Amino acid sequence: MHVIPQRQPSASKYVWALMLVALAPFALLTVVGVIAYWPHHVKNTDDRDIYTVTVTAVDAGACQEAVTPSCVTVKAGDNVVKLPKEASIPEVSDSVRVVDGHAGGEVVFIDYDRRVPLGVLSAIYVVAILVVAGLRGARALIGLSIAMVVIVGFMLPSILSGHSAIGVGLTSSTAILFSVLYLAHGFNARTTAALIGTLAGVAISGVLAVIWTRWAHLGGLYTDALYILNTYYGLSASDIVICGVLISGIGVLNDVAITQVATVWELARTAPGSSVRSLFTSAMRIGRDHIASTVYTVVFAFAGSSLAVLLVTLTSGANLFTQLTLGEMAGHVVLTLVTSIGLVCAIPLSTLIAAFVVTSDDEARVKASD
């Protein structure tokens, strides 16, 4: 029996051009932002060299004294390094990272050299992606590499150069989304619809982050990192919080937008001629489940990353919910909530845009046949 293949959904040339016109200002602003916020020389607060040495001998005899700040003595080549008692005791042949002291001071322990285990784990990750996702996975990895170049090569040094953390965050977010989405999913109407929905979600999260960061007074120097950035570089803590919201939200927003648009496309393929309303209603049944599961993901990620702080809070006898409104924890709560709100808004927006886009081709065909 001959099976007639189902027509793949597409967008009319008019709607496709309209979406590109809508995205053009964002692309232009991104280019302008990269030029305006291009980083200049960043001063270093520590110019000492960090290098790797191999442990040849270990003496933990002083660890019997609880008050001893450095209880482990490690011999590494010609160097003698004292480890803080908080560090795990190394074994002979372990590699550690050390730094020379100023003005001929003693060699200081930094941490263990983890480049090999982390490199192996990264290689396993890449192989797993390539085996399961194939060519699309390879394009996604290229997009991820570009995103890391944007973050490490542009965003971080640009903020340290004194540029607006909010402006740099917006520029970096849009640059990452343009490159990652089109590389991983192709330059087509479906990807463009998802990109518009993702940008809308990022914009909503960003606006909410600005409002609540100011309203909740999250500009305090609650961590050593924020203190250093404010003292040595004059950076605003609240702006850094907002930039963090923008960057942390693009991953999950991209995920939900792509999934919803793909759902609409698949529904249109299996039921040609469906109306915008029917496609939107059907896709949102899936979208509501996606909202629930993704919100759980965001909250669980927050709980996992803050687990040590939450445990210490409980051991102190303090009220956990009160502690969540204080200092750094309040910043994490705001980040989680505004990202979740942006996610909840991005799903119906992406679904509605995709429904309009995918039905435009059917309408164009009808008009052409009249």
Short mmCIF file of C-alpha atoms in Angstrom, two decimals:
data_model
loop_
_atom_site.label_atom_id
_atom_site.label_comp_id
_atom_site.label_asym_id
_atom_site.label_seq_id
_atom_site.Cartn_x
_atom_site.Cartn_y
_atom_site.Cartn_z
CA MET A 1 0.00 0.00 0.00
CA HIS A 2 1.35 3.39 -1.00
CA VAL A 3 1.57 5.81 1.92
CA ILE A 4 1.34 9.52 1.13
CA PRO A 5 3.90 11.36 3.25
CA GLN A 6 2.55 14.06 5.50
CA ARG A 7 3.45 17.62 4.54
CA GLN A 8 5.94 19.24 6.85
CA PRO A 9 4.53 22.44 8.42
CA SER A 10 6.15 25.71 7.46
CA ALA A 11 5.52 29.43 7.60
CA SER A 12 4.41 31.71 4.80
CA LYS A 13 7.06 33.97 3.32
CA TYR A 14 5.20 36.99 4.68
CA VAL A 15 5.20 35.75 8.30
CA TRP A 16 8.78 34.51 7.99
CA ALA A 17 9.87 37.97 6.81
CA LEU A 18 7.79 39.63 9.55
CA MET A 19 9.55 37.61 12.25
CA LEU A 20 12.95 38.49 10.87
CA VAL A 21 11.99 42.17 10.85
CA ALA A 22 10.87 41.86 14.48
CA LEU A 23 14.23 40.30 15.41
CA ALA A 24 16.32 42.81 13.46
CA PRO A 25 16.32 45.48 16.24
CA PHE A 26 17.47 42.92 18.79
CA ALA A 27 20.29 41.78 16.52
CA LEU A 28 21.31 45.39 15.83
CA LEU A 29 21.25 46.30 19.54
CA THR A 30 23.33 43.23 20.30
CA VAL A 31 26.01 44.29 17.81
CA VAL A 32 25.94 47.86 19.15
CA GLY A 33 26.15 46.54 22.71
CA VAL A 34 29.17 44.36 21.94
CA ILE A 35 30.94 47.37 20.43
CA ALA A 36 29.95 49.76 23.23
CA TYR A 37 30.73 47.34 26.05
CA TRP A 38 33.87 45.81 24.57
CA PRO A 39 36.22 45.20 27.54
CA HIS A 40 39.49 47.01 28.06
CA HIS A 41 42.40 46.03 30.27
CA VAL A 42 41.29 44.56 33.60
CA LYS A 43 43.52 45.07 36.62
CA ASN A 44 44.44 41.99 38.63
CA THR A 45 44.24 41.94 42.42
CA ASP A 46 46.82 39.14 42.62
CA ASP A 47 49.73 38.86 40.18
CA ARG A 48 51.33 35.75 41.71
CA ASP A 49 51.87 32.65 39.58
CA ILE A 50 49.84 29.50 40.24
CA TYR A 51 51.46 26.21 39.27
CA THR A 52 51.11 22.46 39.83
CA VAL A 53 53.40 20.35 42.01
CA THR A 54 53.41 16.63 42.85
CA VAL A 55 53.24 15.52 46.48
CA THR A 56 56.32 13.50 47.49
CA ALA A 57 55.77 13.30 51.27
CA VAL A 58 53.01 14.01 53.78
CA ASP A 59 53.30 14.81 57.48
CA ALA A 60 49.99 15.15 59.35
CA GLY A 61 51.47 14.94 62.84
CA ALA A 62 50.36 18.43 63.88
CA CYS A 63 46.71 17.60 63.19
CA GLN A 64 46.27 16.39 66.77
CA GLU A 65 46.07 20.02 67.83
CA ALA A 66 42.60 21.28 66.96
CA VAL A 67 43.66 24.93 67.12
CA THR A 68 46.45 24.51 64.58
CA PRO A 69 45.43 26.47 61.44
CA SER A 70 47.80 24.52 59.17
CA CYS A 71 48.18 20.97 60.39
CA VAL A 72 49.35 19.12 57.26
CA THR A 73 52.84 19.62 55.88
CA VAL A 74 53.33 18.48 52.30
CA LYS A 75 56.65 18.15 50.55
CA ALA A 76 56.33 18.77 46.84
CA GLY A 77 59.64 18.67 45.03
CA ASP A 78 61.87 21.26 46.67
CA ASN A 79 58.90 23.05 48.23
CA VAL A 80 57.31 22.56 51.64
CA VAL A 81 53.61 23.47 51.66
CA LYS A 82 51.33 23.73 54.68
CA LEU A 83 47.72 22.81 54.10
CA PRO A 84 44.81 24.29 56.06
CA LYS A 85 43.09 21.81 58.34
CA GLU A 86 39.86 22.23 56.31
CA ALA A 87 41.51 20.59 53.29
CA SER A 88 41.42 16.83 52.81
CA ILE A 89 44.81 15.21 53.42
CA PRO A 90 46.57 14.33 50.14
CA GLU A 91 48.49 11.19 49.32
CA VAL A 92 51.92 10.78 47.81
CA SER A 93 51.83 11.31 44.01
CA ASP A 94 48.74 13.59 44.21
CA SER A 95 48.94 16.84 42.25
CA VAL A 96 48.18 20.11 44.02
CA ARG A 97 47.98 23.73 42.91
CA VAL A 98 50.16 26.21 44.80
CA VAL A 99 51.11 29.88 44.55
CA ASP A 100 54.36 31.66 45.41
CA GLY A 101 54.17 34.09 48.31
CA HIS A 102 54.96 37.75 47.87
CA ALA A 103 58.56 38.96 48.40
CA GLY A 104 59.98 35.47 48.74
CA GLY A 105 57.32 34.24 51.15
CA GLU A 106 56.39 30.58 51.59
CA VAL A 107 54.57 28.59 48.95
CA VAL A 108 50.82 28.61 49.65
CA PHE A 109 48.40 25.75 48.96
CA ILE A 110 45.49 26.68 46.68
CA ASP A 111 43.66 23.45 45.90
CA TYR A 112 44.04 20.04 44.30
CA ASP A 113 44.79 19.82 40.58
CA ARG A 114 41.55 18.51 39.12
CA ARG A 115 42.19 19.12 35.43
CA VAL A 116 42.49 15.43 34.51
CA PRO A 117 39.29 14.13 36.24
CA LEU A 118 37.27 17.12 35.05
CA GLY A 119 38.69 16.73 31.54
CA VAL A 120 37.73 13.04 31.43
CA LEU A 121 34.21 13.81 32.67
CA SER A 122 33.85 16.53 30.01
CA ALA A 123 34.96 14.08 27.32
CA ILE A 124 32.35 11.54 28.48
CA TYR A 125 29.71 14.28 28.33
CA VAL A 126 30.68 15.23 24.77
CA VAL A 127 30.67 11.60 23.60
CA ALA A 128 27.25 10.98 25.18
CA ILE A 129 25.81 14.05 23.44
CA LEU A 130 27.25 13.05 20.06
CA VAL A 131 26.11 9.43 20.31
CA VAL A 132 22.54 10.24 21.35
CA ALA A 133 21.87 13.53 19.54
CA GLY A 134 24.13 13.10 16.50
CA LEU A 135 24.66 16.12 14.25
CA ARG A 136 22.21 18.26 16.19
CA GLY A 137 24.12 17.48 19.37
CA ALA A 138 27.37 18.49 17.66
CA ARG A 139 25.81 21.82 16.66
CA ALA A 140 24.57 22.29 20.22
CA LEU A 141 28.09 21.71 21.55
CA ILE A 142 29.43 24.31 19.13
CA GLY A 143 26.76 26.70 20.35
CA LEU A 144 27.72 25.96 23.95
CA SER A 145 31.35 26.69 23.12
CA ILE A 146 30.36 30.03 21.62
CA ALA A 147 28.27 30.81 24.71
CA MET A 148 31.28 30.14 26.96
CA VAL A 149 33.44 32.38 24.76
CA VAL A 150 30.85 35.15 25.12
CA ILE A 151 30.71 34.74 28.91
CA VAL A 152 34.44 34.34 29.57
CA GLY A 153 35.80 36.45 26.73
CA PHE A 154 33.28 39.29 26.72
CA MET A 155 30.78 39.42 29.59
CA LEU A 156 33.05 38.91 32.61
CA PRO A 157 35.92 41.20 31.50
CA SER A 158 33.41 43.81 30.29
CA ILE A 159 31.76 43.99 33.72
CA LEU A 160 35.18 44.17 35.39
CA SER A 161 36.07 47.00 33.00
CA GLY A 162 33.38 49.10 34.69
CA HIS A 163 30.60 48.79 32.13
CA SER A 164 26.98 48.47 33.22
CA ALA A 165 26.43 44.90 34.41
CA ILE A 166 22.78 45.09 33.31
CA GLY A 167 23.64 46.30 29.81
CA VAL A 168 26.40 43.72 29.45
CA GLY A 169 24.06 41.00 30.72
CA LEU A 170 21.37 41.91 28.18
CA THR A 171 23.90 42.04 25.34
CA SER A 172 25.48 38.73 26.32
CA SER A 173 22.09 37.01 26.74
CA THR A 174 20.85 37.99 23.29
CA ALA A 175 24.19 37.14 21.66
CA ILE A 176 24.15 33.69 23.27
CA LEU A 177 20.52 33.03 22.31
CA PHE A 178 21.03 34.01 18.66
CA SER A 179 24.11 31.81 18.28
CA VAL A 180 22.97 28.81 20.35
CA LEU A 181 19.44 28.49 18.97
CA TYR A 182 20.28 28.90 15.31
CA LEU A 183 23.34 26.66 15.52
CA ALA A 184 21.55 23.86 17.35
CA HIS A 185 18.18 23.99 15.57
CA GLY A 186 18.85 25.64 12.22
CA PHE A 187 17.94 28.98 10.65
CA ASN A 188 14.21 28.49 10.08
CA ALA A 189 10.79 29.76 11.11
CA ARG A 190 10.43 27.26 13.95
CA THR A 191 13.68 28.33 15.61
CA THR A 192 12.85 31.99 15.08
CA ALA A 193 9.48 31.57 16.79
CA ALA A 194 11.23 29.95 19.76
CA LEU A 195 13.83 32.72 19.82
CA ILE A 196 11.16 35.42 20.00
CA GLY A 197 9.42 33.61 22.85
CA THR A 198 12.71 33.15 24.71
CA LEU A 199 13.66 36.81 24.32
CA ALA A 200 10.24 37.79 25.68
CA GLY A 201 10.78 35.55 28.73
CA VAL A 202 14.26 37.02 29.31
CA ALA A 203 12.84 40.54 29.07
CA ILE A 204 10.12 39.75 31.62
CA SER A 205 12.64 38.17 34.01
CA GLY A 206 14.98 41.14 33.60
CA VAL A 207 12.29 43.73 34.35
CA LEU A 208 11.13 41.81 37.41
CA ALA A 209 14.73 41.41 38.57
CA VAL A 210 15.34 45.17 38.36
CA ILE A 211 12.16 45.96 40.30
CA TRP A 212 12.60 43.38 43.05
CA THR A 213 16.35 43.86 43.45
CA ARG A 214 15.74 47.55 44.14
CA TRP A 215 12.61 46.99 46.22
CA ALA A 216 14.13 44.22 48.35
CA HIS A 217 17.42 46.16 48.79
CA LEU A 218 19.63 43.37 47.46
CA GLY A 219 22.60 45.66 46.87
CA GLY A 220 24.42 44.68 50.08
CA LEU A 221 27.92 43.19 50.13
CA TYR A 222 26.85 39.84 51.59
CA THR A 223 29.74 37.74 50.26
CA ASP A 224 33.50 38.09 49.96
CA ALA A 225 33.16 38.10 46.16
CA LEU A 226 30.73 41.03 46.17
CA TYR A 227 32.95 42.89 48.65
CA ILE A 228 36.01 42.47 46.40
CA LEU A 229 34.09 43.51 43.29
CA ASN A 230 32.71 46.60 45.01
CA THR A 231 35.94 47.60 46.77
CA TYR A 232 38.49 47.01 43.98
CA TYR A 233 36.34 47.54 40.90
CA GLY A 234 33.50 49.78 42.13
CA LEU A 235 30.81 47.42 40.82
CA SER A 236 27.20 47.58 41.99
CA ALA A 237 26.12 44.43 43.83
CA SER A 238 22.48 44.85 42.74
CA ASP A 239 23.49 45.14 39.08
CA ILE A 240 25.54 41.94 39.37
CA VAL A 241 22.49 40.18 40.85
CA ILE A 242 20.35 41.34 37.91
CA CYS A 243 22.98 40.24 35.38
CA GLY A 244 23.05 36.83 37.08
CA VAL A 245 19.28 36.55 36.66
CA LEU A 246 19.53 37.29 32.94
CA ILE A 247 22.24 34.70 32.32
CA SER A 248 20.80 31.99 34.57
CA GLY A 249 17.39 32.28 32.93
CA ILE A 250 18.33 31.85 29.28
CA GLY A 251 19.02 28.12 29.56
CA VAL A 252 15.70 27.05 31.02
CA LEU A 253 13.76 29.60 28.93
CA ASN A 254 15.40 28.33 25.76
CA ASP A 255 14.48 24.77 26.71
CA VAL A 256 10.77 25.43 27.29
CA ALA A 257 10.40 27.65 24.22
CA ILE A 258 11.99 25.12 21.88
CA THR A 259 9.89 22.30 23.33
CA GLN A 260 6.62 24.18 22.96
CA VAL A 261 7.33 25.28 19.41
CA ALA A 262 8.32 21.73 18.46
CA THR A 263 5.06 20.50 20.00
CA VAL A 264 3.01 22.92 17.90
CA TRP A 265 4.88 21.92 14.74
CA GLU A 266 4.28 18.23 15.42
CA LEU A 267 0.56 18.81 16.09
CA ALA A 268 0.29 20.75 12.84
CA ARG A 269 2.03 17.95 10.96
CA THR A 270 -0.33 15.27 12.27
CA ALA A 271 -3.46 17.45 11.94
CA PRO A 272 -3.08 19.71 8.89
CA GLY A 273 -5.56 22.58 8.67
CA SER A 274 -5.90 22.99 12.44
CA SER A 275 -6.79 26.46 13.65
CA VAL A 276 -4.60 28.67 15.81
CA ARG A 277 -6.93 28.14 18.74
CA SER A 278 -6.93 24.35 18.50
CA LEU A 279 -3.16 24.17 18.13
CA PHE A 280 -2.64 26.53 21.06
CA THR A 281 -5.09 24.65 23.29
CA SER A 282 -3.59 21.25 22.50
CA ALA A 283 0.00 22.40 22.93
CA MET A 284 -0.74 24.15 26.21
CA ARG A 285 -1.96 20.86 27.71
CA ILE A 286 1.64 19.73 27.32
CA GLY A 287 2.92 23.15 28.28
CA ARG A 288 1.20 23.08 31.67
CA ASP A 289 2.96 19.83 32.51
CA HIS A 290 6.18 21.39 31.31
CA ILE A 291 5.62 24.41 33.55
CA ALA A 292 5.11 22.20 36.59
CA SER A 293 8.17 20.03 35.97
CA THR A 294 10.46 22.94 35.07
CA VAL A 295 9.43 24.99 38.11
CA TYR A 296 10.35 21.98 40.23
CA THR A 297 13.70 21.86 38.45
CA VAL A 298 14.47 25.52 39.22
CA VAL A 299 13.52 25.18 42.88
CA PHE A 300 15.44 21.92 43.33
CA ALA A 301 18.50 23.46 41.68
CA PHE A 302 18.32 26.29 44.22
CA ALA A 303 17.98 23.84 47.12
CA GLY A 304 20.88 21.73 45.87
CA SER A 305 23.25 24.66 45.30
CA SER A 306 22.41 26.13 48.73
CA LEU A 307 22.30 22.83 50.64
CA ALA A 308 25.26 23.58 52.92
CA VAL A 309 23.84 26.99 53.86
CA LEU A 310 20.40 25.50 54.55
CA LEU A 311 21.91 22.82 56.79
CA VAL A 312 23.93 25.35 58.77
CA THR A 313 20.80 27.48 59.16
CA LEU A 314 18.88 24.56 60.65
CA THR A 315 21.71 23.63 63.04
CA SER A 316 21.75 27.19 64.38
CA GLY A 317 18.13 26.90 65.45
CA ALA A 318 17.13 29.90 63.34
CA ASN A 319 13.82 29.98 61.53
CA LEU A 320 14.50 28.77 57.98
CA PHE A 321 11.86 30.95 56.31
CA THR A 322 13.19 34.01 58.10
CA GLN A 323 16.72 33.20 56.95
CA LEU A 324 15.51 32.99 53.34
CA THR A 325 14.65 36.70 53.53
CA LEU A 326 18.14 37.74 54.65
CA GLY A 327 21.25 38.67 52.69
CA GLU A 328 22.58 36.32 50.05
CA MET A 329 19.74 33.82 50.51
CA ALA A 330 17.19 36.51 49.64
CA GLY A 331 19.09 37.11 46.40
CA HIS A 332 18.83 33.42 45.51
CA VAL A 333 15.10 33.46 46.26
CA VAL A 334 14.52 36.48 44.02
CA LEU A 335 16.58 34.90 41.23
CA THR A 336 14.59 31.67 41.45
CA LEU A 337 11.19 33.35 41.51
CA VAL A 338 11.71 35.90 38.73
CA THR A 339 13.25 33.23 36.49
CA SER A 340 10.24 30.99 37.16
CA ILE A 341 7.82 33.81 36.32
CA GLY A 342 9.66 34.47 33.06
CA LEU A 343 9.46 30.76 32.31
CA VAL A 344 5.70 30.62 33.01
CA CYS A 345 5.15 33.59 30.67
CA ALA A 346 7.46 32.28 27.93
CA ILE A 347 5.55 29.02 27.47
CA PRO A 348 2.16 30.48 26.38
CA LEU A 349 3.90 33.24 24.39
CA SER A 350 6.06 30.75 22.47
CA THR A 351 3.08 28.47 21.93
CA LEU A 352 0.87 31.28 20.62
CA ILE A 353 3.57 32.62 18.28
CA ALA A 354 4.24 29.13 16.93
CA ALA A 355 0.52 28.50 16.38
CA PHE A 356 0.18 31.69 14.33
CA VAL A 357 3.36 30.99 12.39
CA VAL A 358 2.62 27.36 11.53
CA THR A 359 -0.95 28.09 10.36
CA SER A 360 0.16 30.98 8.16
CA ASP A 361 1.33 28.58 5.45
CA ASP A 362 -2.10 26.92 5.25
CA GLU A 363 -3.75 30.34 4.91
CA ALA A 364 -1.29 31.31 2.18
CA ARG A 365 -2.03 28.09 0.26
CA VAL A 366 -5.77 28.71 0.48
CA LYS A 367 -5.41 32.24 -0.88
CA ALA A 368 -3.15 31.03 -3.65
CA SER A 369 -5.73 28.45 -4.76
CA ASP A 370 -8.64 30.95 -4.89
#
